[in-house]
Amino acid sequence: MYFQLSDGIVVSSVLVTHYLVEKNLSWAIIGNEFLLMSIGVGLALLANSYMPDTEKRLREDQEVIETMFRKILREMALHLNNAAGERNLVMHCADLKTFIRTGETWAKNHAENQLLSTNTYYLEYFAMRKMQSNILKNMLELLEDITVDAQQVRYIQQLLEYTAETFAENNDGQEIMNRIKTVYETYRTKPLPQTRSEFENRARLFQFLQLFQSFIQVKADFAKLQLDK
């Protein structure tokens, strides 16, 4: 509901119901309802204050998720131009998306239990990783259809390997974006495809590279957003 008013409406409805039952708006009734509401709010604040800190769990989830991304990127580099292990990659990607959804739930709980601040970093972090996992899934769908010369695919394999090695929360993605531009320039100097099959495979490889660029751009945008705060 807009403005997060749903909880307030529930409380207000209870108070109004009490007034209707009593059929009286005396100061004694008003004072009693105010006291009940104060006790309820006080207990809620006290419960939030003593709730276990979820930040440690969130940090652990981040580490696991980043490890899963690294593993998938390494396997993609290995199986690019050779889709033998593509089924395992799809399963790993599904596991990653499930783990990210769990992290999102913890991040939401963490944000809602902040009494003195509105820290939305973890919500934004898991939203960013969710977007990346969606792009990764699209890349995997292309993977099994790419069959090109080994030398041509090697440039993207090196990109994937480097990204897996440097994949981290504090990586702003700028160096990887620069390397992607270099790969684009390298492909522009290559001879044009000679057959329809070569053209279609080159097009799929180019689409794969575009998706990978979007994958890195999501992280670069996230890093810039955090820097601008």
PDB file of C-alpha atoms in Angstrom:
ATOM      1  CA  MET A   1       0.000   0.000   0.000  1.00  0.00           C
ATOM      2  CA  TYR A   2       1.188   3.546  -0.758  1.00  0.00           C
ATOM      3  CA  PHE A   3       3.128   5.438   1.950  1.00  0.00           C
ATOM      4  CA  GLN A   4       3.359   2.193   3.998  1.00  0.00           C
ATOM      5  CA  LEU A   5       0.066   3.029   5.767  1.00  0.00           C
ATOM      6  CA  SER A   6      -1.286  -0.522   6.062  1.00  0.00           C
ATOM      7  CA  ASP A   7      -0.009  -1.100   9.624  1.00  0.00           C
ATOM      8  CA  GLY A   8      -1.348   2.269  10.759  1.00  0.00           C
ATOM      9  CA  ILE A   9      -4.769   1.557   9.292  1.00  0.00           C
ATOM     10  CA  VAL A  10      -4.984  -1.691  11.263  1.00  0.00           C
ATOM     11  CA  VAL A  11      -4.212   0.094  14.544  1.00  0.00           C
ATOM     12  CA  SER A  12      -6.660   2.918  13.773  1.00  0.00           C
ATOM     13  CA  SER A  13      -9.397   0.417  12.924  1.00  0.00           C
ATOM     14  CA  VAL A  14      -8.976  -1.297  16.297  1.00  0.00           C
ATOM     15  CA  LEU A  15      -9.214   2.018  18.157  1.00  0.00           C
ATOM     16  CA  VAL A  16     -12.300   3.119  16.212  1.00  0.00           C
ATOM     17  CA  THR A  17     -13.942  -0.255  16.916  1.00  0.00           C
ATOM     18  CA  HIS A  18     -13.376   0.264  20.651  1.00  0.00           C
ATOM     19  CA  TYR A  19     -15.082   3.670  20.472  1.00  0.00           C
ATOM     20  CA  LEU A  20     -18.038   2.232  18.564  1.00  0.00           C
ATOM     21  CA  VAL A  21     -18.479  -0.572  21.099  1.00  0.00           C
ATOM     22  CA  GLU A  22     -18.363   1.856  24.030  1.00  0.00           C
ATOM     23  CA  LYS A  23     -20.627   4.366  22.216  1.00  0.00           C
ATOM     24  CA  ASN A  24     -18.859   7.001  24.239  1.00  0.00           C
ATOM     25  CA  LEU A  25     -16.046   9.523  23.651  1.00  0.00           C
ATOM     26  CA  SER A  26     -15.389  10.470  27.261  1.00  0.00           C
ATOM     27  CA  TRP A  27     -11.916  11.583  28.332  1.00  0.00           C
ATOM     28  CA  ALA A  28     -11.587   8.366  30.322  1.00  0.00           C
ATOM     29  CA  ILE A  29     -12.124   6.241  27.200  1.00  0.00           C
ATOM     30  CA  ILE A  30      -9.777   8.407  25.111  1.00  0.00           C
ATOM     31  CA  GLY A  31      -7.110   8.222  27.815  1.00  0.00           C
ATOM     32  CA  ASN A  32      -7.467   4.456  28.076  1.00  0.00           C
ATOM     33  CA  GLU A  33      -7.104   3.978  24.309  1.00  0.00           C
ATOM     34  CA  PHE A  34      -4.095   6.301  24.240  1.00  0.00           C
ATOM     35  CA  LEU A  35      -2.498   4.270  27.027  1.00  0.00           C
ATOM     36  CA  LEU A  36      -3.122   1.006  25.160  1.00  0.00           C
ATOM     37  CA  MET A  37      -1.627   2.447  21.974  1.00  0.00           C
ATOM     38  CA  SER A  38       1.417   3.765  23.868  1.00  0.00           C
ATOM     39  CA  ILE A  39       2.013   0.368  25.464  1.00  0.00           C
ATOM     40  CA  GLY A  40       1.755  -1.320  22.059  1.00  0.00           C
ATOM     41  CA  VAL A  41       4.168   1.097  20.399  1.00  0.00           C
ATOM     42  CA  GLY A  42       6.575   0.841  23.326  1.00  0.00           C
ATOM     43  CA  LEU A  43       6.612  -2.950  23.221  1.00  0.00           C
ATOM     44  CA  ALA A  44       7.144  -2.909  19.454  1.00  0.00           C
ATOM     45  CA  LEU A  45      10.110  -0.550  19.792  1.00  0.00           C
ATOM     46  CA  LEU A  46      11.535  -2.664  22.595  1.00  0.00           C
ATOM     47  CA  ALA A  47      11.183  -5.833  20.524  1.00  0.00           C
ATOM     48  CA  ASN A  48      12.926  -4.196  17.572  1.00  0.00           C
ATOM     49  CA  SER A  49      15.744  -3.022  19.828  1.00  0.00           C
ATOM     50  CA  TYR A  50      16.421  -6.553  21.034  1.00  0.00           C
ATOM     51  CA  MET A  51      16.008  -8.327  17.677  1.00  0.00           C
ATOM     52  CA  PRO A  52      19.205 -10.106  16.622  1.00  0.00           C
ATOM     53  CA  ASP A  53      21.335  -7.974  14.326  1.00  0.00           C
ATOM     54  CA  THR A  54      20.934  -9.337  10.796  1.00  0.00           C
ATOM     55  CA  GLU A  55      23.905  -7.485   9.322  1.00  0.00           C
ATOM     56  CA  LYS A  56      26.290 -10.374   9.968  1.00  0.00           C
ATOM     57  CA  ARG A  57      23.927 -12.705   8.111  1.00  0.00           C
ATOM     58  CA  LEU A  58      23.677 -10.223   5.236  1.00  0.00           C
ATOM     59  CA  ARG A  59      27.467  -9.983   4.950  1.00  0.00           C
ATOM     60  CA  GLU A  60      27.696 -13.777   4.884  1.00  0.00           C
ATOM     61  CA  ASP A  61      25.020 -13.933   2.185  1.00  0.00           C
ATOM     62  CA  GLN A  62      26.972 -11.407   0.125  1.00  0.00           C
ATOM     63  CA  GLU A  63      30.094 -13.550   0.300  1.00  0.00           C
ATOM     64  CA  VAL A  64      28.211 -16.686  -0.732  1.00  0.00           C
ATOM     65  CA  ILE A  65      26.467 -14.923  -3.623  1.00  0.00           C
ATOM     66  CA  GLU A  66      29.717 -13.453  -4.931  1.00  0.00           C
ATOM     67  CA  THR A  67      31.378 -16.879  -4.721  1.00  0.00           C
ATOM     68  CA  MET A  68      28.492 -18.344  -6.737  1.00  0.00           C
ATOM     69  CA  PHE A  69      28.836 -15.611  -9.374  1.00  0.00           C
ATOM     70  CA  ARG A  70      32.578 -16.314  -9.658  1.00  0.00           C
ATOM     71  CA  LYS A  71      31.965 -20.024 -10.116  1.00  0.00           C
ATOM     72  CA  ILE A  72      29.362 -19.469 -12.840  1.00  0.00           C
ATOM     73  CA  LEU A  73      31.561 -16.967 -14.706  1.00  0.00           C
ATOM     74  CA  ARG A  74      34.518 -19.377 -14.652  1.00  0.00           C
ATOM     75  CA  GLU A  75      32.351 -22.210 -15.937  1.00  0.00           C
ATOM     76  CA  MET A  76      30.910 -19.970 -18.648  1.00  0.00           C
ATOM     77  CA  ALA A  77      34.442 -19.177 -19.807  1.00  0.00           C
ATOM     78  CA  LEU A  78      35.212 -22.891 -19.861  1.00  0.00           C
ATOM     79  CA  HIS A  79      32.067 -23.909 -21.752  1.00  0.00           C
ATOM     80  CA  LEU A  80      31.840 -20.986 -24.188  1.00  0.00           C
ATOM     81  CA  ASN A  81      32.038 -22.602 -27.639  1.00  0.00           C
ATOM     82  CA  ASN A  82      31.539 -25.958 -25.873  1.00  0.00           C
ATOM     83  CA  ALA A  83      28.101 -26.346 -24.273  1.00  0.00           C
ATOM     84  CA  ALA A  84      28.846 -29.720 -22.656  1.00  0.00           C
ATOM     85  CA  GLY A  85      28.310 -28.393 -19.115  1.00  0.00           C
ATOM     86  CA  GLU A  86      25.501 -25.993 -19.945  1.00  0.00           C
ATOM     87  CA  ARG A  87      22.925 -27.963 -17.920  1.00  0.00           C
ATOM     88  CA  ASN A  88      24.984 -27.629 -14.733  1.00  0.00           C
ATOM     89  CA  LEU A  89      25.352 -23.910 -15.371  1.00  0.00           C
ATOM     90  CA  VAL A  90      21.578 -23.506 -15.617  1.00  0.00           C
ATOM     91  CA  MET A  91      21.189 -25.298 -12.276  1.00  0.00           C
ATOM     92  CA  HIS A  92      23.868 -23.116 -10.657  1.00  0.00           C
ATOM     93  CA  CYS A  93      22.126 -19.990 -11.959  1.00  0.00           C
ATOM     94  CA  ALA A  94      18.787 -21.166 -10.520  1.00  0.00           C
ATOM     95  CA  ASP A  95      20.464 -21.782  -7.145  1.00  0.00           C
ATOM     96  CA  LEU A  96      21.997 -18.308  -7.296  1.00  0.00           C
ATOM     97  CA  LYS A  97      18.637 -16.650  -7.959  1.00  0.00           C
ATOM     98  CA  THR A  98      17.079 -18.546  -5.040  1.00  0.00           C
ATOM     99  CA  PHE A  99      19.857 -17.440  -2.704  1.00  0.00           C
ATOM    100  CA  ILE A 100      19.498 -13.820  -3.843  1.00  0.00           C
ATOM    101  CA  ARG A 101      15.760 -13.915  -3.065  1.00  0.00           C
ATOM    102  CA  THR A 102      16.586 -15.126   0.444  1.00  0.00           C
ATOM    103  CA  GLY A 103      19.083 -12.294   0.822  1.00  0.00           C
ATOM    104  CA  GLU A 104      16.449  -9.801  -0.312  1.00  0.00           C
ATOM    105  CA  THR A 105      14.132 -11.001   2.454  1.00  0.00           C
ATOM    106  CA  TRP A 106      16.848 -10.552   5.085  1.00  0.00           C
ATOM    107  CA  ALA A 107      17.699  -7.121   3.664  1.00  0.00           C
ATOM    108  CA  LYS A 108      14.060  -6.043   3.888  1.00  0.00           C
ATOM    109  CA  ASN A 109      13.862  -7.172   7.522  1.00  0.00           C
ATOM    110  CA  HIS A 110      17.098  -5.347   8.278  1.00  0.00           C
ATOM    111  CA  ALA A 111      15.826  -2.104   6.716  1.00  0.00           C
ATOM    112  CA  GLU A 112      12.477  -2.294   8.524  1.00  0.00           C
ATOM    113  CA  ASN A 113      14.162  -2.761  11.913  1.00  0.00           C
ATOM    114  CA  GLN A 114      16.338   0.356  11.687  1.00  0.00           C
ATOM    115  CA  LEU A 115      15.049   2.668  14.416  1.00  0.00           C
ATOM    116  CA  LEU A 116      17.456   5.567  14.062  1.00  0.00           C
ATOM    117  CA  SER A 117      18.440   5.349  10.399  1.00  0.00           C
ATOM    118  CA  THR A 118      17.134   4.381   6.969  1.00  0.00           C
ATOM    119  CA  ASN A 119      19.976   2.278   5.615  1.00  0.00           C
ATOM    120  CA  THR A 120      18.834   0.783   2.300  1.00  0.00           C
ATOM    121  CA  TYR A 121      22.275  -0.336   1.108  1.00  0.00           C
ATOM    122  CA  TYR A 122      21.558  -4.061   1.395  1.00  0.00           C
ATOM    123  CA  LEU A 123      18.198  -3.731  -0.359  1.00  0.00           C
ATOM    124  CA  GLU A 124      19.932  -1.935  -3.217  1.00  0.00           C
ATOM    125  CA  TYR A 125      22.793  -4.444  -3.246  1.00  0.00           C
ATOM    126  CA  PHE A 126      20.547  -7.501  -3.572  1.00  0.00           C
ATOM    127  CA  ALA A 127      18.383  -5.730  -6.174  1.00  0.00           C
ATOM    128  CA  MET A 128      21.564  -5.105  -8.184  1.00  0.00           C
ATOM    129  CA  ARG A 129      22.663  -8.742  -7.914  1.00  0.00           C
ATOM    130  CA  LYS A 130      19.149  -9.850  -8.899  1.00  0.00           C
ATOM    131  CA  MET A 131      19.370  -7.788 -12.091  1.00  0.00           C
ATOM    132  CA  GLN A 132      22.777  -9.304 -12.823  1.00  0.00           C
ATOM    133  CA  SER A 133      21.462 -12.839 -12.279  1.00  0.00           C
ATOM    134  CA  ASN A 134      18.650 -12.175 -14.780  1.00  0.00           C
ATOM    135  CA  ILE A 135      21.182 -11.050 -17.390  1.00  0.00           C
ATOM    136  CA  LEU A 136      23.358 -14.057 -16.578  1.00  0.00           C
ATOM    137  CA  LYS A 137      20.390 -16.328 -17.304  1.00  0.00           C
ATOM    138  CA  ASN A 138      19.972 -14.685 -20.729  1.00  0.00           C
ATOM    139  CA  MET A 139      23.674 -15.198 -21.429  1.00  0.00           C
ATOM    140  CA  LEU A 140      23.342 -18.890 -20.585  1.00  0.00           C
ATOM    141  CA  GLU A 141      20.481 -19.255 -23.059  1.00  0.00           C
ATOM    142  CA  LEU A 142      22.830 -18.049 -25.815  1.00  0.00           C
ATOM    143  CA  LEU A 143      25.776 -20.123 -24.676  1.00  0.00           C
ATOM    144  CA  GLU A 144      24.703 -23.445 -26.184  1.00  0.00           C
ATOM    145  CA  ASP A 145      24.166 -21.911 -29.648  1.00  0.00           C
ATOM    146  CA  ILE A 146      27.584 -20.264 -30.025  1.00  0.00           C
ATOM    147  CA  THR A 147      30.034 -22.082 -32.312  1.00  0.00           C
ATOM    148  CA  VAL A 148      32.820 -19.888 -33.655  1.00  0.00           C
ATOM    149  CA  ASP A 149      36.548 -19.977 -34.274  1.00  0.00           C
ATOM    150  CA  ALA A 150      38.438 -20.682 -31.029  1.00  0.00           C
ATOM    151  CA  GLN A 151      40.586 -17.558 -31.409  1.00  0.00           C
ATOM    152  CA  GLN A 152      37.541 -15.298 -31.698  1.00  0.00           C
ATOM    153  CA  VAL A 153      35.850 -16.716 -28.628  1.00  0.00           C
ATOM    154  CA  ARG A 154      39.073 -16.496 -26.636  1.00  0.00           C
ATOM    155  CA  TYR A 155      38.740 -12.720 -26.163  1.00  0.00           C
ATOM    156  CA  ILE A 156      35.414 -13.129 -24.362  1.00  0.00           C
ATOM    157  CA  GLN A 157      36.707 -16.102 -22.398  1.00  0.00           C
ATOM    158  CA  GLN A 158      39.503 -13.899 -21.080  1.00  0.00           C
ATOM    159  CA  LEU A 159      36.939 -11.252 -20.101  1.00  0.00           C
ATOM    160  CA  LEU A 160      34.893 -13.810 -18.182  1.00  0.00           C
ATOM    161  CA  GLU A 161      37.989 -15.202 -16.456  1.00  0.00           C
ATOM    162  CA  TYR A 162      39.180 -11.734 -15.441  1.00  0.00           C
ATOM    163  CA  THR A 163      35.709 -10.831 -14.137  1.00  0.00           C
ATOM    164  CA  ALA A 164      35.583 -14.034 -12.080  1.00  0.00           C
ATOM    165  CA  GLU A 165      38.991 -13.223 -10.560  1.00  0.00           C
ATOM    166  CA  THR A 166      38.059  -9.637  -9.655  1.00  0.00           C
ATOM    167  CA  PHE A 167      34.350 -10.102  -8.844  1.00  0.00           C
ATOM    168  CA  ALA A 168      33.772  -8.308  -5.536  1.00  0.00           C
ATOM    169  CA  GLU A 169      31.440  -5.950  -3.718  1.00  0.00           C
ATOM    170  CA  ASN A 170      33.915  -3.056  -3.992  1.00  0.00           C
ATOM    171  CA  ASN A 171      34.725  -3.536  -7.698  1.00  0.00           C
ATOM    172  CA  ASP A 172      33.173  -0.618  -9.604  1.00  0.00           C
ATOM    173  CA  GLY A 173      33.403  -2.431 -12.952  1.00  0.00           C
ATOM    174  CA  GLN A 174      35.266   0.361 -14.747  1.00  0.00           C
ATOM    175  CA  GLU A 175      38.343  -1.701 -15.630  1.00  0.00           C
ATOM    176  CA  ILE A 176      36.145  -4.472 -17.022  1.00  0.00           C
ATOM    177  CA  MET A 177      34.180  -1.935 -19.089  1.00  0.00           C
ATOM    178  CA  ASN A 178      37.471  -0.708 -20.561  1.00  0.00           C
ATOM    179  CA  ARG A 179      38.436  -4.278 -21.454  1.00  0.00           C
ATOM    180  CA  ILE A 180      35.063  -4.809 -23.114  1.00  0.00           C
ATOM    181  CA  LYS A 181      35.676  -1.753 -25.311  1.00  0.00           C
ATOM    182  CA  THR A 182      39.044  -3.216 -26.302  1.00  0.00           C
ATOM    183  CA  VAL A 183      37.379  -6.495 -27.309  1.00  0.00           C
ATOM    184  CA  TYR A 184      34.832  -4.592 -29.416  1.00  0.00           C
ATOM    185  CA  GLU A 185      37.671  -2.809 -31.212  1.00  0.00           C
ATOM    186  CA  THR A 186      39.454  -6.123 -31.787  1.00  0.00           C
ATOM    187  CA  TYR A 187      36.355  -7.674 -33.371  1.00  0.00           C
ATOM    188  CA  ARG A 188      35.942  -4.684 -35.679  1.00  0.00           C
ATOM    189  CA  THR A 189      39.344  -5.428 -37.228  1.00  0.00           C
ATOM    190  CA  LYS A 190      38.491  -9.081 -37.933  1.00  0.00           C
ATOM    191  CA  PRO A 191      37.544 -10.245 -41.454  1.00  0.00           C
ATOM    192  CA  LEU A 192      33.809 -10.347 -42.151  1.00  0.00           C
ATOM    193  CA  PRO A 193      32.007 -13.724 -42.024  1.00  0.00           C
ATOM    194  CA  GLN A 194      32.038 -15.580 -45.342  1.00  0.00           C
ATOM    195  CA  THR A 195      29.005 -17.829 -44.905  1.00  0.00           C
ATOM    196  CA  ARG A 196      25.499 -17.529 -43.469  1.00  0.00           C
ATOM    197  CA  SER A 197      26.422 -19.922 -40.647  1.00  0.00           C
ATOM    198  CA  GLU A 198      29.512 -17.873 -39.754  1.00  0.00           C
ATOM    199  CA  PHE A 199      27.435 -14.690 -39.788  1.00  0.00           C
ATOM    200  CA  GLU A 200      24.760 -16.136 -37.474  1.00  0.00           C
ATOM    201  CA  ASN A 201      27.320 -17.499 -35.025  1.00  0.00           C
ATOM    202  CA  ARG A 202      29.237 -14.215 -35.010  1.00  0.00           C
ATOM    203  CA  ALA A 203      25.958 -12.375 -34.354  1.00  0.00           C
ATOM    204  CA  ARG A 204      25.203 -14.624 -31.366  1.00  0.00           C
ATOM    205  CA  LEU A 205      28.704 -14.063 -30.006  1.00  0.00           C
ATOM    206  CA  PHE A 206      28.235 -10.304 -30.399  1.00  0.00           C
ATOM    207  CA  GLN A 207      24.869 -10.510 -28.603  1.00  0.00           C
ATOM    208  CA  PHE A 208      26.551 -12.468 -25.795  1.00  0.00           C
ATOM    209  CA  LEU A 209      29.147  -9.698 -25.457  1.00  0.00           C
ATOM    210  CA  GLN A 210      26.407  -7.044 -25.362  1.00  0.00           C
ATOM    211  CA  LEU A 211      24.650  -8.906 -22.551  1.00  0.00           C
ATOM    212  CA  PHE A 212      27.919  -9.204 -20.673  1.00  0.00           C
ATOM    213  CA  GLN A 213      28.447  -5.454 -21.044  1.00  0.00           C
ATOM    214  CA  SER A 214      24.965  -4.881 -19.576  1.00  0.00           C
ATOM    215  CA  PHE A 215      25.866  -7.268 -16.744  1.00  0.00           C
ATOM    216  CA  ILE A 216      28.890  -5.129 -15.834  1.00  0.00           C
ATOM    217  CA  GLN A 217      27.047  -1.838 -16.409  1.00  0.00           C
ATOM    218  CA  VAL A 218      24.519  -2.786 -13.710  1.00  0.00           C
ATOM    219  CA  LYS A 219      27.356  -3.004 -11.176  1.00  0.00           C
ATOM    220  CA  ALA A 220      28.989   0.188 -12.473  1.00  0.00           C
ATOM    221  CA  ASP A 221      25.701   2.083 -12.039  1.00  0.00           C
ATOM    222  CA  PHE A 222      25.300   0.678  -8.526  1.00  0.00           C
ATOM    223  CA  ALA A 223      28.846   1.719  -7.576  1.00  0.00           C
ATOM    224  CA  LYS A 224      28.258   5.247  -8.890  1.00  0.00           C
ATOM    225  CA  LEU A 225      24.967   5.507  -6.989  1.00  0.00           C
ATOM    226  CA  GLN A 226      26.698   4.585  -3.723  1.00  0.00           C
ATOM    227  CA  LEU A 227      29.517   7.035  -4.414  1.00  0.00           C
ATOM    228  CA  ASP A 228      27.082   9.894  -5.073  1.00  0.00           C
ATOM    229  CA  LYS A 229      25.254   9.432  -1.757  1.00  0.00           C
TER     230      LYS A 229
END
